[in-house]
Amino acid sequence: MTNVHAVSNLNQQLQQLVAEACSHPARSLMRRQKLSEIVRVVMKSGKLWKENTAYYNDALQQTWLYFCRNPEQYNPQSCSVITWLDNCLKWRLQDFRSSEAENQARIIPVSMLGIEEITKTIESLPSPAEIPPILEETYQWASTDPEKDLASTYVKGRPDVTCQILILRRLPPETSWKDIAKKFNLPPSTAPNFYKRECLPRLRNFALKQGYHEILD
């Protein structure tokens, strides 16, 4: 029964957050903060659909971007927030599966004309109607590292384990500290201690500059 109550409480919390997000104007700071809170709550719950496919993370990011731009599409009368997000994620996974099958069926390599057509399609996509949420902004900041600070700050004696790498791996869908330690052959406590000492202050500083009071950690 405890688990049932926990799931019910989680759904009530998420439905309330979605309603609050939708109550704020599309370009407002409060709306972005509520959307970011929803991402945190869902990812920490561990309830979202998971599968072991190479394109899962890409599909998950697309799902979050779609949700943050279209929270009004959720209907609390039809299903729970988690179920709705699961459906959105599964649709995107199916798109990736279909695309992969089509690519495997092609024998002729992509021509320059094909690349040009793809580029034109991307360039013709309409701009998002609202300011991107904190998750998208943080990915962009960490990936581009505009001040070159993240890539130059690293674990002592390990220039291959930088703030940039750890921040990107810990953003949703986050890589576990155990997997990070295994990947880089590190003692279990090295990466999380470095992250708390060097990465979190930089993340929080970025959040404050963007107008947020808290950030994913």
mmCIF file of C-alpha atoms in Angstrom:
data_model
loop_
_atom_site.group_PDB
_atom_site.id
_atom_site.type_symbol
_atom_site.label_atom_id
_atom_site.label_comp_id
_atom_site.label_asym_id
_atom_site.label_seq_id
_atom_site.Cartn_x
_atom_site.Cartn_y
_atom_site.Cartn_z
ATOM 1 C CA MET A 1 0.000 0.000 0.000
ATOM 2 C CA THR A 2 2.882 2.330 0.783
ATOM 3 C CA ASN A 3 4.125 2.078 -2.799
ATOM 4 C CA VAL A 4 0.635 2.788 -4.152
ATOM 5 C CA HIS A 5 0.380 5.885 -1.982
ATOM 6 C CA ALA A 6 3.838 7.018 -3.081
ATOM 7 C CA VAL A 7 2.865 6.742 -6.754
ATOM 8 C CA SER A 8 -0.403 8.601 -6.104
ATOM 9 C CA ASN A 9 1.421 11.357 -4.223
ATOM 10 C CA LEU A 10 3.992 11.650 -7.008
ATOM 11 C CA ASN A 11 1.279 12.041 -9.635
ATOM 12 C CA GLN A 12 -0.579 14.636 -7.563
ATOM 13 C CA GLN A 13 2.661 16.573 -7.094
ATOM 14 C CA LEU A 14 3.446 16.470 -10.821
ATOM 15 C CA GLN A 15 -0.084 17.423 -11.867
ATOM 16 C CA GLN A 16 0.077 20.403 -9.513
ATOM 17 C CA LEU A 17 3.461 21.468 -10.926
ATOM 18 C CA VAL A 18 2.209 21.178 -14.522
ATOM 19 C CA ALA A 19 -0.859 23.250 -13.656
ATOM 20 C CA GLU A 20 1.355 25.869 -12.002
ATOM 21 C CA ALA A 21 3.708 25.973 -14.986
ATOM 22 C CA CYS A 22 0.808 26.445 -17.392
ATOM 23 C CA SER A 23 -0.583 29.255 -15.245
ATOM 24 C CA HIS A 24 2.457 31.430 -15.993
ATOM 25 C CA PRO A 25 3.097 33.225 -19.309
ATOM 26 C CA ALA A 26 5.044 31.252 -21.914
ATOM 27 C CA ARG A 27 8.162 33.411 -21.691
ATOM 28 C CA SER A 28 8.186 33.952 -17.939
ATOM 29 C CA LEU A 29 10.902 32.974 -15.485
ATOM 30 C CA MET A 30 8.369 31.327 -13.164
ATOM 31 C CA ARG A 31 7.192 29.028 -15.952
ATOM 32 C CA ARG A 32 10.754 27.944 -16.707
ATOM 33 C CA GLN A 33 11.440 27.293 -13.045
ATOM 34 C CA LYS A 34 8.340 25.111 -12.682
ATOM 35 C CA LEU A 35 9.216 23.142 -15.816
ATOM 36 C CA SER A 36 12.734 22.579 -14.512
ATOM 37 C CA GLU A 37 11.309 21.377 -11.207
ATOM 38 C CA ILE A 38 9.133 18.855 -13.059
ATOM 39 C CA VAL A 39 12.214 17.489 -14.858
ATOM 40 C CA ARG A 40 14.018 17.094 -11.530
ATOM 41 C CA VAL A 41 11.110 15.360 -9.805
ATOM 42 C CA VAL A 42 10.476 12.921 -12.667
ATOM 43 C CA MET A 43 14.144 11.995 -13.145
ATOM 44 C CA LYS A 44 14.705 11.489 -9.421
ATOM 45 C CA SER A 45 11.578 9.314 -9.170
ATOM 46 C CA GLY A 46 13.064 6.727 -11.547
ATOM 47 C CA LYS A 47 9.557 6.001 -12.860
ATOM 48 C CA LEU A 48 10.120 7.086 -16.458
ATOM 49 C CA TRP A 49 10.257 4.396 -19.170
ATOM 50 C CA LYS A 50 13.753 2.977 -19.708
ATOM 51 C CA GLU A 51 15.247 0.713 -22.338
ATOM 52 C CA ASN A 52 18.755 -0.220 -23.379
ATOM 53 C CA THR A 53 19.055 1.300 -26.852
ATOM 54 C CA ALA A 54 21.770 3.474 -28.392
ATOM 55 C CA TYR A 55 19.301 6.279 -29.123
ATOM 56 C CA TYR A 56 17.458 6.297 -25.765
ATOM 57 C CA ASN A 57 19.179 9.430 -24.452
ATOM 58 C CA ASP A 58 18.448 11.318 -27.675
ATOM 59 C CA ALA A 59 14.789 10.297 -27.514
ATOM 60 C CA LEU A 60 14.620 11.329 -23.858
ATOM 61 C CA GLN A 61 16.059 14.767 -24.581
ATOM 62 C CA GLN A 62 13.551 15.250 -27.406
ATOM 63 C CA THR A 63 10.757 14.232 -25.044
ATOM 64 C CA TRP A 64 11.793 16.813 -22.451
ATOM 65 C CA LEU A 65 12.141 19.551 -25.055
ATOM 66 C CA TYR A 66 8.673 18.744 -26.425
ATOM 67 C CA PHE A 67 7.147 18.736 -22.957
ATOM 68 C CA CYS A 68 8.789 22.003 -21.890
ATOM 69 C CA ARG A 69 7.485 23.698 -25.017
ATOM 70 C CA ASN A 70 4.004 22.134 -24.831
ATOM 71 C CA PRO A 71 2.990 21.474 -21.210
ATOM 72 C CA GLU A 72 -0.585 22.488 -22.058
ATOM 73 C CA GLN A 73 -0.858 19.329 -24.173
ATOM 74 C CA TYR A 74 -1.062 17.262 -20.984
ATOM 75 C CA ASN A 75 -4.627 16.359 -19.979
ATOM 76 C CA PRO A 76 -4.890 15.320 -16.312
ATOM 77 C CA GLN A 77 -8.234 13.645 -17.036
ATOM 78 C CA SER A 78 -6.676 11.127 -19.439
ATOM 79 C CA CYS A 79 -3.673 9.737 -17.534
ATOM 80 C CA SER A 80 -0.912 10.475 -15.043
ATOM 81 C CA VAL A 81 1.960 12.797 -15.932
ATOM 82 C CA ILE A 82 4.416 9.870 -15.931
ATOM 83 C CA THR A 83 2.200 7.839 -18.273
ATOM 84 C CA TRP A 84 1.877 10.792 -20.640
ATOM 85 C CA LEU A 85 5.636 11.336 -20.670
ATOM 86 C CA ASP A 86 6.164 7.593 -21.164
ATOM 87 C CA ASN A 87 3.920 7.696 -24.232
ATOM 88 C CA CYS A 88 5.758 10.729 -25.636
ATOM 89 C CA LEU A 89 9.090 8.987 -25.052
ATOM 90 C CA LYS A 90 7.920 5.727 -26.652
ATOM 91 C CA TRP A 91 6.722 7.610 -29.748
ATOM 92 C CA ARG A 92 10.161 9.158 -30.139
ATOM 93 C CA LEU A 93 11.864 5.827 -29.582
ATOM 94 C CA GLN A 94 9.663 4.355 -32.302
ATOM 95 C CA ASP A 95 10.677 7.208 -34.625
ATOM 96 C CA PHE A 96 14.335 6.394 -33.972
ATOM 97 C CA ARG A 97 13.703 2.679 -34.557
ATOM 98 C CA SER A 98 11.939 3.402 -37.842
ATOM 99 C CA SER A 99 14.690 5.767 -38.931
ATOM 100 C CA GLU A 100 17.354 3.211 -38.053
ATOM 101 C CA ALA A 101 15.542 0.517 -40.049
ATOM 102 C CA GLU A 102 15.288 2.832 -43.048
ATOM 103 C CA ASN A 103 18.967 3.725 -42.838
ATOM 104 C CA GLN A 104 19.974 0.076 -42.688
ATOM 105 C CA ALA A 105 17.813 -0.650 -45.724
ATOM 106 C CA ARG A 106 19.632 1.945 -47.803
ATOM 107 C CA ILE A 107 22.633 0.751 -49.807
ATOM 108 C CA ILE A 108 23.498 3.983 -51.577
ATOM 109 C CA PRO A 109 25.582 6.356 -49.398
ATOM 110 C CA VAL A 110 24.202 9.761 -48.472
ATOM 111 C CA SER A 111 24.978 12.123 -51.309
ATOM 112 C CA MET A 112 25.887 15.786 -51.039
ATOM 113 C CA LEU A 113 22.411 16.548 -52.310
ATOM 114 C CA GLY A 114 20.951 14.552 -49.424
ATOM 115 C CA ILE A 115 23.044 16.448 -46.899
ATOM 116 C CA GLU A 116 21.992 19.732 -48.473
ATOM 117 C CA GLU A 117 18.334 18.761 -48.273
ATOM 118 C CA ILE A 118 18.696 17.770 -44.616
ATOM 119 C CA THR A 119 20.424 21.079 -43.859
ATOM 120 C CA LYS A 120 17.641 23.041 -45.548
ATOM 121 C CA THR A 121 15.035 21.105 -43.554
ATOM 122 C CA ILE A 122 16.775 21.882 -40.272
ATOM 123 C CA GLU A 123 17.197 25.549 -41.176
ATOM 124 C CA SER A 124 13.520 25.824 -42.078
ATOM 125 C CA LEU A 125 12.307 24.568 -38.704
ATOM 126 C CA PRO A 126 10.386 27.262 -36.819
ATOM 127 C CA SER A 127 11.965 28.777 -33.742
ATOM 128 C CA PRO A 128 10.550 27.601 -30.410
ATOM 129 C CA ALA A 129 7.718 29.770 -29.183
ATOM 130 C CA GLU A 130 9.142 30.118 -25.694
ATOM 131 C CA ILE A 131 12.514 30.562 -24.025
ATOM 132 C CA PRO A 132 14.234 27.185 -23.644
ATOM 133 C CA PRO A 133 14.021 25.695 -20.118
ATOM 134 C CA ILE A 134 17.006 25.409 -17.815
ATOM 135 C CA LEU A 135 17.808 21.839 -18.901
ATOM 136 C CA GLU A 136 18.293 22.849 -22.531
ATOM 137 C CA GLU A 137 20.207 25.983 -21.543
ATOM 138 C CA THR A 138 22.516 24.009 -19.260
ATOM 139 C CA TYR A 139 23.271 21.404 -21.946
ATOM 140 C CA GLN A 140 24.137 24.216 -24.341
ATOM 141 C CA TRP A 141 26.361 25.990 -21.816
ATOM 142 C CA ALA A 142 28.221 22.840 -20.737
ATOM 143 C CA SER A 143 28.654 21.574 -24.302
ATOM 144 C CA THR A 144 30.030 24.814 -25.720
ATOM 145 C CA ASP A 145 31.974 25.873 -22.595
ATOM 146 C CA PRO A 146 32.125 29.509 -23.783
ATOM 147 C CA GLU A 147 34.729 30.574 -21.218
ATOM 148 C CA LYS A 148 36.779 27.364 -21.644
ATOM 149 C CA ASP A 149 36.699 26.986 -17.881
ATOM 150 C CA LEU A 150 34.926 23.618 -17.660
ATOM 151 C CA ALA A 151 37.356 21.801 -19.975
ATOM 152 C CA SER A 152 40.402 23.242 -18.190
ATOM 153 C CA THR A 153 39.269 22.264 -14.688
ATOM 154 C CA TYR A 154 39.975 18.608 -14.013
ATOM 155 C CA VAL A 155 40.689 15.962 -11.392
ATOM 156 C CA LYS A 156 44.285 16.229 -10.171
ATOM 157 C CA GLY A 157 46.525 14.177 -12.440
ATOM 158 C CA ARG A 158 43.567 13.295 -14.708
ATOM 159 C CA PRO A 159 43.135 15.926 -17.436
ATOM 160 C CA ASP A 160 40.693 13.523 -19.125
ATOM 161 C CA VAL A 161 38.190 13.899 -16.257
ATOM 162 C CA THR A 162 37.033 17.505 -16.526
ATOM 163 C CA CYS A 163 34.171 19.555 -15.138
ATOM 164 C CA GLN A 164 32.690 19.621 -18.623
ATOM 165 C CA ILE A 165 32.641 15.819 -18.910
ATOM 166 C CA LEU A 166 31.198 15.269 -15.437
ATOM 167 C CA ILE A 167 28.505 17.945 -15.749
ATOM 168 C CA LEU A 168 27.307 16.551 -19.079
ATOM 169 C CA ARG A 169 27.267 13.010 -17.700
ATOM 170 C CA ARG A 170 25.339 14.051 -14.589
ATOM 171 C CA LEU A 171 22.634 16.022 -16.404
ATOM 172 C CA PRO A 172 19.427 14.021 -17.045
ATOM 173 C CA PRO A 173 19.475 11.207 -17.934
ATOM 174 C CA GLU A 174 22.347 11.093 -15.461
ATOM 175 C CA THR A 175 25.150 8.515 -15.502
ATOM 176 C CA SER A 176 25.656 6.894 -12.095
ATOM 177 C CA TRP A 177 28.797 7.640 -10.105
ATOM 178 C CA LYS A 178 29.540 3.924 -10.157
ATOM 179 C CA ASP A 179 29.526 3.863 -13.968
ATOM 180 C CA ILE A 180 31.634 7.033 -14.126
ATOM 181 C CA ALA A 181 34.210 5.529 -11.750
ATOM 182 C CA LYS A 182 34.332 2.389 -13.881
ATOM 183 C CA LYS A 183 34.558 4.322 -17.157
ATOM 184 C CA PHE A 184 37.509 6.448 -16.016
ATOM 185 C CA ASN A 185 39.091 3.904 -13.664
ATOM 186 C CA LEU A 186 38.680 6.138 -10.608
ATOM 187 C CA PRO A 187 38.203 5.409 -6.891
ATOM 188 C CA PRO A 188 34.464 5.555 -6.042
ATOM 189 C CA SER A 189 34.661 8.855 -4.141
ATOM 190 C CA THR A 190 36.965 10.796 -6.488
ATOM 191 C CA ALA A 191 34.440 11.950 -9.105
ATOM 192 C CA PRO A 192 31.565 12.866 -6.720
ATOM 193 C CA ASN A 193 33.917 14.769 -4.384
ATOM 194 C CA PHE A 194 35.449 16.680 -7.311
ATOM 195 C CA TYR A 195 31.961 17.353 -8.673
ATOM 196 C CA LYS A 196 30.770 18.851 -5.366
ATOM 197 C CA ARG A 197 33.928 20.913 -4.966
ATOM 198 C CA GLU A 198 34.452 22.204 -8.526
ATOM 199 C CA CYS A 199 31.424 21.476 -10.712
ATOM 200 C CA LEU A 200 28.470 22.398 -8.498
ATOM 201 C CA PRO A 201 29.722 25.935 -7.755
ATOM 202 C CA ARG A 202 30.055 26.534 -11.501
ATOM 203 C CA LEU A 203 26.602 25.100 -12.172
ATOM 204 C CA ARG A 204 25.046 27.293 -9.499
ATOM 205 C CA ASN A 205 26.856 30.361 -10.749
ATOM 206 C CA PHE A 206 25.518 29.663 -14.252
ATOM 207 C CA ALA A 207 22.005 29.188 -12.826
ATOM 208 C CA LEU A 208 22.140 32.533 -11.048
ATOM 209 C CA LYS A 209 23.298 34.280 -14.215
ATOM 210 C CA GLN A 210 20.323 32.752 -16.052
ATOM 211 C CA GLY A 211 17.930 33.933 -13.369
ATOM 212 C CA TYR A 212 17.347 30.608 -11.621
ATOM 213 C CA HIS A 213 17.569 30.079 -7.902
ATOM 214 C CA GLU A 214 18.393 26.387 -8.054
ATOM 215 C CA ILE A 215 19.755 23.903 -10.576
ATOM 216 C CA LEU A 216 19.979 20.199 -11.233
ATOM 217 C CA ASP A 217 22.713 18.539 -9.240
#
